[in-house]
Short mmCIF file of C-alpha atoms and ligand atoms in Angstrom, two decimals:
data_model
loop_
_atom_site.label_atom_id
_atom_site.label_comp_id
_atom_site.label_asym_id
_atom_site.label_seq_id
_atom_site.Cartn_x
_atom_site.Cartn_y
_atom_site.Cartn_z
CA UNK F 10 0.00 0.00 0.00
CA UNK F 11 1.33 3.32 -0.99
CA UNK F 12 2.54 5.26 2.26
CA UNK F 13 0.37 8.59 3.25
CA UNK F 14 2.38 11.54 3.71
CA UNK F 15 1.23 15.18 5.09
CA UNK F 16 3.88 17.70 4.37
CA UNK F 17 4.07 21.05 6.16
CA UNK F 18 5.86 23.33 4.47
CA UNK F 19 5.15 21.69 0.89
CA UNK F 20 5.75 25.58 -0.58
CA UNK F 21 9.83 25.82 0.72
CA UNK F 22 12.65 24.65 -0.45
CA UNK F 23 12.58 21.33 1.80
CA UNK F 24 8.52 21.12 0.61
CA UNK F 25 9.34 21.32 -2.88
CA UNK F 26 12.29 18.67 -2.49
CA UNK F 27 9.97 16.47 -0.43
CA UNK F 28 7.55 16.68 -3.67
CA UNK F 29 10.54 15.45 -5.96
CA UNK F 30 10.93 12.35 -3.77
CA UNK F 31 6.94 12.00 -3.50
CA UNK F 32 7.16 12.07 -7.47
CA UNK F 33 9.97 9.33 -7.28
CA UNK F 34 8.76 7.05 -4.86
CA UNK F 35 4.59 7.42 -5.38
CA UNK F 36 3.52 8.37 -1.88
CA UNK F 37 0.47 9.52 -1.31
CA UNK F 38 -0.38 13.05 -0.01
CA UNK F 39 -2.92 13.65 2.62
CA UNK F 40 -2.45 17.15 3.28
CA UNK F 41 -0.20 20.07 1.92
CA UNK F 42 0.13 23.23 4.74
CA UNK F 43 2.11 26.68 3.87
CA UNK F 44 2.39 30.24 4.93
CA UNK F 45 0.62 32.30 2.55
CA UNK F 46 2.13 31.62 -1.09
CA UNK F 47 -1.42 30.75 -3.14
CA UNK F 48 0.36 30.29 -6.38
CA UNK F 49 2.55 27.48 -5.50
CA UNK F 50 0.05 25.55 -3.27
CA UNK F 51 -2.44 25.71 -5.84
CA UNK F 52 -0.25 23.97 -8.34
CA UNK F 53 0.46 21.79 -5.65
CA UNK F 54 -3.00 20.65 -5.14
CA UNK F 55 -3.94 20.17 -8.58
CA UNK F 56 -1.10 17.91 -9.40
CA UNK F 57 -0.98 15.85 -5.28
CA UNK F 58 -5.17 15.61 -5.11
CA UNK F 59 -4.21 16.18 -1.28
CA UNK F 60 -8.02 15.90 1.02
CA UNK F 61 -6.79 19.25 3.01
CA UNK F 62 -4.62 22.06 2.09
CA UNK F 63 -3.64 24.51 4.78
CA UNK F 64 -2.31 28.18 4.72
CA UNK F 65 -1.24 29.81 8.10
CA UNK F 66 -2.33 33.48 5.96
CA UNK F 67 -5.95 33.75 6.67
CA UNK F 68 -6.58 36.43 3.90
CA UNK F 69 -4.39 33.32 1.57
CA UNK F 70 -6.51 30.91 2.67
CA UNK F 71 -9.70 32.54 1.03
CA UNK F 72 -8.21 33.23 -1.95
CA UNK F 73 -6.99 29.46 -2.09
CA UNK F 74 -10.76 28.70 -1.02
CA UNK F 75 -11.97 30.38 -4.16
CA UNK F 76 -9.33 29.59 -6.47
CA UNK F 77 -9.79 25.39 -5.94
CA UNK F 78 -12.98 25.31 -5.32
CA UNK F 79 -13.33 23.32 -8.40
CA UNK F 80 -11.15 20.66 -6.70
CA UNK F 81 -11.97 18.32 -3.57
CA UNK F 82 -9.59 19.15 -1.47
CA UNK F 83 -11.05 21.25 1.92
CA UNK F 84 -8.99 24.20 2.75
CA UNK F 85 -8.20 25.58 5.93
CA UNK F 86 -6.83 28.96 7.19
CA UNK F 87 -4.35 30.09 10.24
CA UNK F 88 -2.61 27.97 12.98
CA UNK F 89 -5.81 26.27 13.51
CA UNK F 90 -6.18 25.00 9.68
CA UNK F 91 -2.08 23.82 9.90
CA UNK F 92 -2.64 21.62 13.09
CA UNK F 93 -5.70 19.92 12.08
CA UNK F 94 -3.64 18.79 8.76
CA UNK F 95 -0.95 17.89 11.15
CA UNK F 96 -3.57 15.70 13.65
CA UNK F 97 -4.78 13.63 10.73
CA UNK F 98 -3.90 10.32 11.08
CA UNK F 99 -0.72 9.54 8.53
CA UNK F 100 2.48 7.49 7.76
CA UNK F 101 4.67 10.66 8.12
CA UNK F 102 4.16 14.29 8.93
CA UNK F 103 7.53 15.86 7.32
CA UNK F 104 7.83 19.13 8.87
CA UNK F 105 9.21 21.84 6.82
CA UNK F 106 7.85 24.74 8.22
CA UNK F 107 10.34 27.58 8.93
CA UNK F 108 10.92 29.02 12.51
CA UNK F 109 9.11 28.17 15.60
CA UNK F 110 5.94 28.46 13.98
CA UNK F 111 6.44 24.77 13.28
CA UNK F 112 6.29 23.86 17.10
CA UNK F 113 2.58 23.53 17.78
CA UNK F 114 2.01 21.52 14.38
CA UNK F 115 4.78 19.17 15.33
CA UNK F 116 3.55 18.75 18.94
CA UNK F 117 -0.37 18.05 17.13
CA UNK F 118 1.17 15.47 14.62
CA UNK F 119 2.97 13.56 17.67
CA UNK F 120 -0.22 13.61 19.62
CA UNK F 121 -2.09 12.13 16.81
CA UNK F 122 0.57 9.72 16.54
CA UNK F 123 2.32 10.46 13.26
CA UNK F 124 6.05 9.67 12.50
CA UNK F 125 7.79 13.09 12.36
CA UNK F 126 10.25 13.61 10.09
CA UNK F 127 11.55 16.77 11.00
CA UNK F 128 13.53 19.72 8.98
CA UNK F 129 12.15 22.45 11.19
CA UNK F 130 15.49 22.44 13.84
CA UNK F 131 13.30 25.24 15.28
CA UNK F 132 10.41 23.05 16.64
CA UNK F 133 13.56 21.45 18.65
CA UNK F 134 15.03 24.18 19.39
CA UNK F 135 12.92 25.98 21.04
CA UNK F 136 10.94 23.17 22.53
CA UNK F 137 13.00 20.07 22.52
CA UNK F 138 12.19 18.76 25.93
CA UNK F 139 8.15 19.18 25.16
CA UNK F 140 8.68 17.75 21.43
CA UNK F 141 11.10 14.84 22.84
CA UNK F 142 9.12 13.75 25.61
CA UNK F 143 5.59 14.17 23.68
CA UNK F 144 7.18 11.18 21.30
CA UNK F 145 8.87 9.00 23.22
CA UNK F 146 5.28 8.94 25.41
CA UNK F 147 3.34 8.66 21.90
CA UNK F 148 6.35 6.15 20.77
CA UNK F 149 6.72 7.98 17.76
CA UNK F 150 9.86 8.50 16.13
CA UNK F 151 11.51 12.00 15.44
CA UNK F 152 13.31 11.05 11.83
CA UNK F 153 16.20 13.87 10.85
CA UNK F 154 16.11 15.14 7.98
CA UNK F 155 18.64 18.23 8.24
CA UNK F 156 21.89 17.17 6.66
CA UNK F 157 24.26 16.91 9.46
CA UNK F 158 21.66 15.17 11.37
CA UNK F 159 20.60 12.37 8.75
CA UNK F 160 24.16 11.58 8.56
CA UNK F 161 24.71 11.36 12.39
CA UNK F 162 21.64 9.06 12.21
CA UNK F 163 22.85 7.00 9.22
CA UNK F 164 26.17 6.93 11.04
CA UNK F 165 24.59 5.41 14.08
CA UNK F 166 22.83 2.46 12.74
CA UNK F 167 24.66 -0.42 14.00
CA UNK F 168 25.24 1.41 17.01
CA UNK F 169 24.55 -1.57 19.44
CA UNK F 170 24.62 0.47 23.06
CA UNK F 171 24.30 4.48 23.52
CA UNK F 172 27.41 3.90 25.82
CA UNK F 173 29.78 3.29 23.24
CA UNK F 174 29.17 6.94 21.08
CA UNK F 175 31.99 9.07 22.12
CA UNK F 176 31.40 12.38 20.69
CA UNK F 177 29.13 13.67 17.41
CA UNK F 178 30.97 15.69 14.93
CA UNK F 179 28.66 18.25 12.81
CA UNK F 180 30.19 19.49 9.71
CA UNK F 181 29.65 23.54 8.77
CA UNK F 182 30.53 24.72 4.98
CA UNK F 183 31.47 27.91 6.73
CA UNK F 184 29.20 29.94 4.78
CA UNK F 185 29.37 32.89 2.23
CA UNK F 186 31.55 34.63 5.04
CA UNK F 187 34.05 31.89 5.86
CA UNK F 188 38.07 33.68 6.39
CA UNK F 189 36.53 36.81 6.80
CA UNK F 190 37.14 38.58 10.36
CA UNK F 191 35.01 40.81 12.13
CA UNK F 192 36.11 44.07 10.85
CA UNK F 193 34.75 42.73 7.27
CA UNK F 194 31.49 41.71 7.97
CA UNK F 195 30.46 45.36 9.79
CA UNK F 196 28.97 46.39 6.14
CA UNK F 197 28.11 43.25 4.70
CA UNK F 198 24.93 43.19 2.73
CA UNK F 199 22.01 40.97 2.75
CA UNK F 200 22.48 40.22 -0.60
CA UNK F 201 26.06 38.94 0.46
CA UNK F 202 24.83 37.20 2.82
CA UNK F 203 21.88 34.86 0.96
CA UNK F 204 25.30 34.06 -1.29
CA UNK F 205 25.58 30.50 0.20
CA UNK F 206 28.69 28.57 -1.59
CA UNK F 207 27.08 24.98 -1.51
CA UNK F 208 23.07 24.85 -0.75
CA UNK F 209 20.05 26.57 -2.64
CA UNK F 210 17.88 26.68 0.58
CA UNK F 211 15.14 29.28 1.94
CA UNK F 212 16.17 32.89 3.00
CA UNK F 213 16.32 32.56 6.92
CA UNK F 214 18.34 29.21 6.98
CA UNK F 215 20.98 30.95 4.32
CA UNK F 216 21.18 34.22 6.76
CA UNK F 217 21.63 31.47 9.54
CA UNK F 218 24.56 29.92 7.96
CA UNK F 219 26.18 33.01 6.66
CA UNK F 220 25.78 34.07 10.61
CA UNK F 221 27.01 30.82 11.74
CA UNK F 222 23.47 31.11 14.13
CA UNK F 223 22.63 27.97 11.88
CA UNK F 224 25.09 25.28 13.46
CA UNK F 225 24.58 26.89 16.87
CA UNK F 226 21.05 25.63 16.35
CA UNK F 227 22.10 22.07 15.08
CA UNK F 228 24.23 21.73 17.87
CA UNK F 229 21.04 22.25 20.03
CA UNK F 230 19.05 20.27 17.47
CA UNK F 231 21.65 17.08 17.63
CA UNK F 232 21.52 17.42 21.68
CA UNK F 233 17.43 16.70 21.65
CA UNK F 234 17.43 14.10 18.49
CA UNK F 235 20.63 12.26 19.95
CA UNK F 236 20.48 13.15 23.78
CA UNK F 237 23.87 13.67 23.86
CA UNK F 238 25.27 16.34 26.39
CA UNK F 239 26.04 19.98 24.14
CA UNK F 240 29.73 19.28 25.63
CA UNK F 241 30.08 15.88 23.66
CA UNK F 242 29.31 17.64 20.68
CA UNK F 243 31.73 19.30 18.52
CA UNK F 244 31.76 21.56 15.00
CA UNK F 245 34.34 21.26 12.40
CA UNK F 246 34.36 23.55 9.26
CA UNK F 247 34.32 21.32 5.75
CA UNK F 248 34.05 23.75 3.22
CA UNK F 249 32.52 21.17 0.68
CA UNK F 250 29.87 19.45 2.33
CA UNK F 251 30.44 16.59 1.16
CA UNK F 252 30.89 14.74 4.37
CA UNK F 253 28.09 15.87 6.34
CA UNK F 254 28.24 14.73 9.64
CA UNK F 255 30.42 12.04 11.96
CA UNK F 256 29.86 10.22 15.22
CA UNK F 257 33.33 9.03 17.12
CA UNK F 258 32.87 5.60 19.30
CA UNK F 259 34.57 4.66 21.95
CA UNK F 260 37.26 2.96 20.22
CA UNK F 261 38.34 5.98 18.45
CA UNK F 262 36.54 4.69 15.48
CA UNK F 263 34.95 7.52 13.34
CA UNK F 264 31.79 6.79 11.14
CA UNK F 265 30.02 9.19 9.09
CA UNK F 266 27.69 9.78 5.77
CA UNK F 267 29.26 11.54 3.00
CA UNK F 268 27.23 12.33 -0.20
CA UNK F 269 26.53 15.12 -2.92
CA UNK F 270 25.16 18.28 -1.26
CA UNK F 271 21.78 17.24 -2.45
CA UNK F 272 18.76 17.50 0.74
CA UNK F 273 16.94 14.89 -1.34
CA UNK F 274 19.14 12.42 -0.11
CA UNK F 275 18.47 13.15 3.82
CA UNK F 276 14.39 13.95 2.94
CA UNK F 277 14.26 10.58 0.81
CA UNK F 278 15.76 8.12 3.75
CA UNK F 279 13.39 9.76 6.25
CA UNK F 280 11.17 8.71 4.65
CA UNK F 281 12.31 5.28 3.68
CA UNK F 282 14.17 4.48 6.78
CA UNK F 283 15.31 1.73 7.75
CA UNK F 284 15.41 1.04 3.85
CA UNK F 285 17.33 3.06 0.96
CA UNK F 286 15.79 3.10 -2.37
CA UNK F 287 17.10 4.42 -5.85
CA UNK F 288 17.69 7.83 -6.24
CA UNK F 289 17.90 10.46 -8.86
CA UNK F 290 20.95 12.64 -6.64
CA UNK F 291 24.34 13.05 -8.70
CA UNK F 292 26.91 10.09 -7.36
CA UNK F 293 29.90 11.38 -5.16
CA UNK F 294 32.66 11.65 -7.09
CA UNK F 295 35.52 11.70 -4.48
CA UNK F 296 38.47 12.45 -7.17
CA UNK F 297 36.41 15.11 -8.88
CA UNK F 298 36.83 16.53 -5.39
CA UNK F 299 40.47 15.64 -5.01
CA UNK F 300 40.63 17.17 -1.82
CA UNK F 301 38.67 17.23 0.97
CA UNK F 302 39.50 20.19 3.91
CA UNK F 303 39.09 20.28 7.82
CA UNK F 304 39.38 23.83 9.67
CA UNK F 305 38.65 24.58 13.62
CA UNK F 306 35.54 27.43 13.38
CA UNK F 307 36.47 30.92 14.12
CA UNK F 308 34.52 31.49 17.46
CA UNK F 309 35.71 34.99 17.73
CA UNK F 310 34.05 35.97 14.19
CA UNK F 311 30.73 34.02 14.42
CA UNK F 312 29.77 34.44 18.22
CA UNK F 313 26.54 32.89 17.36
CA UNK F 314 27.45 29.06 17.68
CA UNK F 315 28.74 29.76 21.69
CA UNK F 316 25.79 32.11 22.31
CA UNK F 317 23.85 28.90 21.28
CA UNK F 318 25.88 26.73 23.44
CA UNK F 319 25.45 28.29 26.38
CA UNK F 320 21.78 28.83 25.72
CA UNK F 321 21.56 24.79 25.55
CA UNK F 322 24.06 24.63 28.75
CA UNK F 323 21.77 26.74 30.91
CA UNK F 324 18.86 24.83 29.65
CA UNK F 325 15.28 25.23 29.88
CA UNK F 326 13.86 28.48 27.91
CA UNK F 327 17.05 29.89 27.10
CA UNK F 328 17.66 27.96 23.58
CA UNK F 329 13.99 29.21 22.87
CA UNK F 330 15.09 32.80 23.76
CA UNK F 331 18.50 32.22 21.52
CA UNK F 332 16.20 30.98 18.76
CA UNK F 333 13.33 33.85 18.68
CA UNK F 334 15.72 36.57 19.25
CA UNK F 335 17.18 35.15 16.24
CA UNK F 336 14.11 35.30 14.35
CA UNK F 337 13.47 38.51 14.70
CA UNK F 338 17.14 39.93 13.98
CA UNK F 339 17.48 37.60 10.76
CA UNK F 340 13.83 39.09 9.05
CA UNK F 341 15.49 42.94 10.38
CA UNK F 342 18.81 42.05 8.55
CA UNK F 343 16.64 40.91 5.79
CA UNK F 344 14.17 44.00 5.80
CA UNK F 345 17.49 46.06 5.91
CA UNK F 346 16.75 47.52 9.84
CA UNK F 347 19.80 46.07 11.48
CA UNK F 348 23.69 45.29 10.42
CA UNK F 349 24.52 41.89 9.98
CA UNK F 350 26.88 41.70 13.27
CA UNK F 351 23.89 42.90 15.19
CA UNK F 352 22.25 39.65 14.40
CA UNK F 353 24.33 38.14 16.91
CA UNK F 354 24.68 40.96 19.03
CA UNK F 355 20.86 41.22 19.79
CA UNK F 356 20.73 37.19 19.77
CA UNK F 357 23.17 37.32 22.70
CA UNK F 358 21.92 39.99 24.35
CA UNK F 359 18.74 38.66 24.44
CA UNK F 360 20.09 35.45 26.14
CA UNK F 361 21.93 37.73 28.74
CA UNK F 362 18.62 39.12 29.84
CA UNK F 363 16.02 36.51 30.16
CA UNK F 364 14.28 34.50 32.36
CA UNK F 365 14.11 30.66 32.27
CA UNK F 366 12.57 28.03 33.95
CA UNK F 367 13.41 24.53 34.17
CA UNK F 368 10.00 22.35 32.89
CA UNK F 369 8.11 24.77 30.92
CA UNK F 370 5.24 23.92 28.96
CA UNK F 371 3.83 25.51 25.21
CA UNK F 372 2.39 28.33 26.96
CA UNK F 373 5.69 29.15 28.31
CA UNK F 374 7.37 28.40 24.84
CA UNK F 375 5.19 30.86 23.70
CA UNK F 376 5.24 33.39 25.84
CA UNK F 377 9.01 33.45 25.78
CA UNK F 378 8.79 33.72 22.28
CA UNK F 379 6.86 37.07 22.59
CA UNK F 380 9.19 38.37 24.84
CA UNK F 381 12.22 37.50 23.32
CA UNK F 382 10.72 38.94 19.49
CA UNK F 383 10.02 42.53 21.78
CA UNK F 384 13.82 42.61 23.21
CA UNK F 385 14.97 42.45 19.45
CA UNK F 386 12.10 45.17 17.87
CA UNK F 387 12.49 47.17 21.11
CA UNK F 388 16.23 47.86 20.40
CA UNK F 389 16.19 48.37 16.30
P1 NAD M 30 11.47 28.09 3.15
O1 NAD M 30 11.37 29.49 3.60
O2 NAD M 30 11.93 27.82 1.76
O3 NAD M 30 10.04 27.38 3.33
C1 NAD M 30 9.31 27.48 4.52
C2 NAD M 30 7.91 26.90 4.39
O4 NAD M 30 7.20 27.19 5.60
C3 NAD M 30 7.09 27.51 3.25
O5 NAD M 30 6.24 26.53 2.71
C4 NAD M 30 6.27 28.57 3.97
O6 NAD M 30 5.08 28.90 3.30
C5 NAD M 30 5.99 27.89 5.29
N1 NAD M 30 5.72 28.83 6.39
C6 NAD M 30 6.37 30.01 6.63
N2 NAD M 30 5.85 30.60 7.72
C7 NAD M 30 4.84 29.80 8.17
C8 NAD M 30 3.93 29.89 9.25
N3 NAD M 30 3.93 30.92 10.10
N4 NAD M 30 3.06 28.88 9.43
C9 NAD M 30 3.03 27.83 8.57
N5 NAD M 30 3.87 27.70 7.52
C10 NAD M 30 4.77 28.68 7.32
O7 NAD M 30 12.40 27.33 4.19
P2 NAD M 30 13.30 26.03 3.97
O8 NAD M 30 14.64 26.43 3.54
O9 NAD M 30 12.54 25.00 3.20
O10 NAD M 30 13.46 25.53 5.47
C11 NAD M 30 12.41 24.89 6.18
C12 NAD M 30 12.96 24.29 7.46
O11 NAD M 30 13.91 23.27 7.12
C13 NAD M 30 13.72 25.28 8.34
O12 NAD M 30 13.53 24.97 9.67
C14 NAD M 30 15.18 25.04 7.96
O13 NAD M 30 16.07 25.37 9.00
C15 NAD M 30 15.17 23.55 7.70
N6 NAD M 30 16.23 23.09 6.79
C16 NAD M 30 16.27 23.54 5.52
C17 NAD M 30 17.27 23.11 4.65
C18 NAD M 30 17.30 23.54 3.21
O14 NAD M 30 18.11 23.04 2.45
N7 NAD M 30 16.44 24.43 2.77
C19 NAD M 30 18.24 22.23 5.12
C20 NAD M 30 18.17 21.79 6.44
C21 NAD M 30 17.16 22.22 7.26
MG1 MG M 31 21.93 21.48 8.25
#
């Protein structure tokens, strides 16, 4: 029977990948949810036949309303419309929503016991003890399907007892700013910055990795999908990506994935895990490469991935603080308010200043999500 597959997202770059591998593999698709982009979602439901379409954009949900009404599927509007597409009963929910927006959804497609297979670090970020506990209760599994974090996964199968992993090893490409030093990146412009050297991916993840904020937030993600302690977890620069991600045992022995920079790959064996199929991603060449290079990250030029560190070393609300704070900076480095060192500036400030507590709840998540979105507006 073909496999039944809600994708939130399905407008983004992750979405639209997701849709190649649907095309490959002939999974069904129960649902399609995005933020407000008609155009694409239309075409979307017209080709998939989804039962439910969801956009978060109210006003964009009418206009989809009126726009397919010739179709079947039943479209819904806001937060509400999103979660009751995740809550329907599927194989997989792939979650590739961007920001924390994603959290509820994800929490709503655990409860209705739905495999996750997650792109949206944010949901994890800011709410990885809520999301992590939710599934392990619902016994639903939380399948990676950022880069670094399919390849730690890959790298663990075979892993026999959780005692034997040593330390994980995520791989960064270093970004459009890699070598450059502070004093360079005081004018740089966004344009600059959405320059990424080896991914074609949405405009807040590419500001994230040109900030560096990006592997701070992996580091957090890989501590919730892996429970490993942020401390066991360390970064190394590859400026290729072709190796995306390591995991050192006990016996020294290092195993990792290594593969074309392609995010079909990681999307694809979500979804087929713990099988691989065929797929359509150019083979690694390793001597079209030739080489292959390894640098330490400069921590004094991209202050985001410590800021993140400590947010996860503190615990409770603080990685959600890190994260919204972020949110808000990247769109006002976007919208052309704020510098791009200010990013991390407000993102660390914000950290500084807030309050935590220990077991929090959605509410909470929420509500520290408001505040931390203020700091950053009330100092641009
Ligand atoms: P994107 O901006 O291209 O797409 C985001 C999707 O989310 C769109 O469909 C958009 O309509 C929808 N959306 C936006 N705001 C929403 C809201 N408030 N409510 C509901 N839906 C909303 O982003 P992307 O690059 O596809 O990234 C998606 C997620 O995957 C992010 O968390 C990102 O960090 C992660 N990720 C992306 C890549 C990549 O290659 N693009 C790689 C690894 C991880
Ligand atoms: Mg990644």
């Amino acid at each position: 029977m073909k496999k039944l597959l809600t994708i939130l997202g399905s407008t983004g770059s992750i979405g639209t990948q997701a849709l190649e591998v649907v095309d490959l593999q002939g999974y069904e698709v129960l649902a399609l949810t995005a933020g407000s982009n008609v155009e694409i979602i239309e075409q979307q439901i017209r080709k998939y036949k989804p039962k439910y379409a969801a956009l978060a954009d109210e006003k964009a949900a009418e206009e989809l309303k009126i726009k397919v009404a010739d179709t079947s599927t039943k479209v819904l509007a806001g937060l509400q419309g999103v979660c009751y597409c995740a809550g329907l009963k599927a194989d997989y929910v792939l979650n590739s929503i961007v920001g924390m927006a994603g959290l509820e959804p994800t929490l709503t497609a655990i409860e209705a016991g739905n495999e996750i297979a997650l792109a949206n670090k944010e949901t994890l970020v800011a709410g990885g003890a809520l999301v992590t506990k939710n599934a392990k209760n619902k016994g639903v599994s939380l399948l990676p399907v950022d880069s670094e974090h399919s390849a730690i996964f890959q790298s663990l199968q075979g892993c026999a007892d959780k005692k034997e992993i040593k330390r994980l090893i995520l791989t960064a490409s270093g970004g459009p700013f890699f070598g450059k030093k502070r004093a360079e990146l005081e004018g740089v412009t966004v344009e600059q910055a959405l320059n990424h050297p080896n991914w074609s991916m949405g405009a807040k993840i590419t500001i994230d990795s040109a900030s560096m904020m990006n592997k701070g937030l992996e580091l957090i993600e890989a501590v919730w999908l892996f429970d490993m302690k942020p401390t066991d977890i360390d970064i190394v620069v590859h400026r290729q990506s072709v190796i995306h991600s390591l995991v050192e045992y006990c016996d020294n022995s290092v195993i990792a994935q290594l593969g074309v920079p392609d995010m079909r790959i990681p999307i694809q064996y979500a979804l087929t895990y713990p099988n691989r199929i065929v797929s359509p991603v150019k083979q690694l060449s390793l001597t079209d490469y030739g080489t292959l290079t390894f640098e330490k990250p400069d921590y004094e030029t991209f202050g985001c991935i410590n800021i993140c560190r400590d947010a996860i070393g503190k615990g409770g609300l603080y990685p959600a603080v890190a994260n919204s704070a972020n949110e808000a900076a990247n769109l006002a480095f976007r919208q052309g308010k704020i510098k791009f060192l200010q990013i991390e500036e407000l993102v660390g400030s914000a950290v500084e200043n807030a309050f935590s507590k220990d077991d929090y709840t959605l509410a909470d998540v929420n509500e520290t999500d408001k505040w931390a979105r203020n700091y950053v507006l009330s100092r641009i």
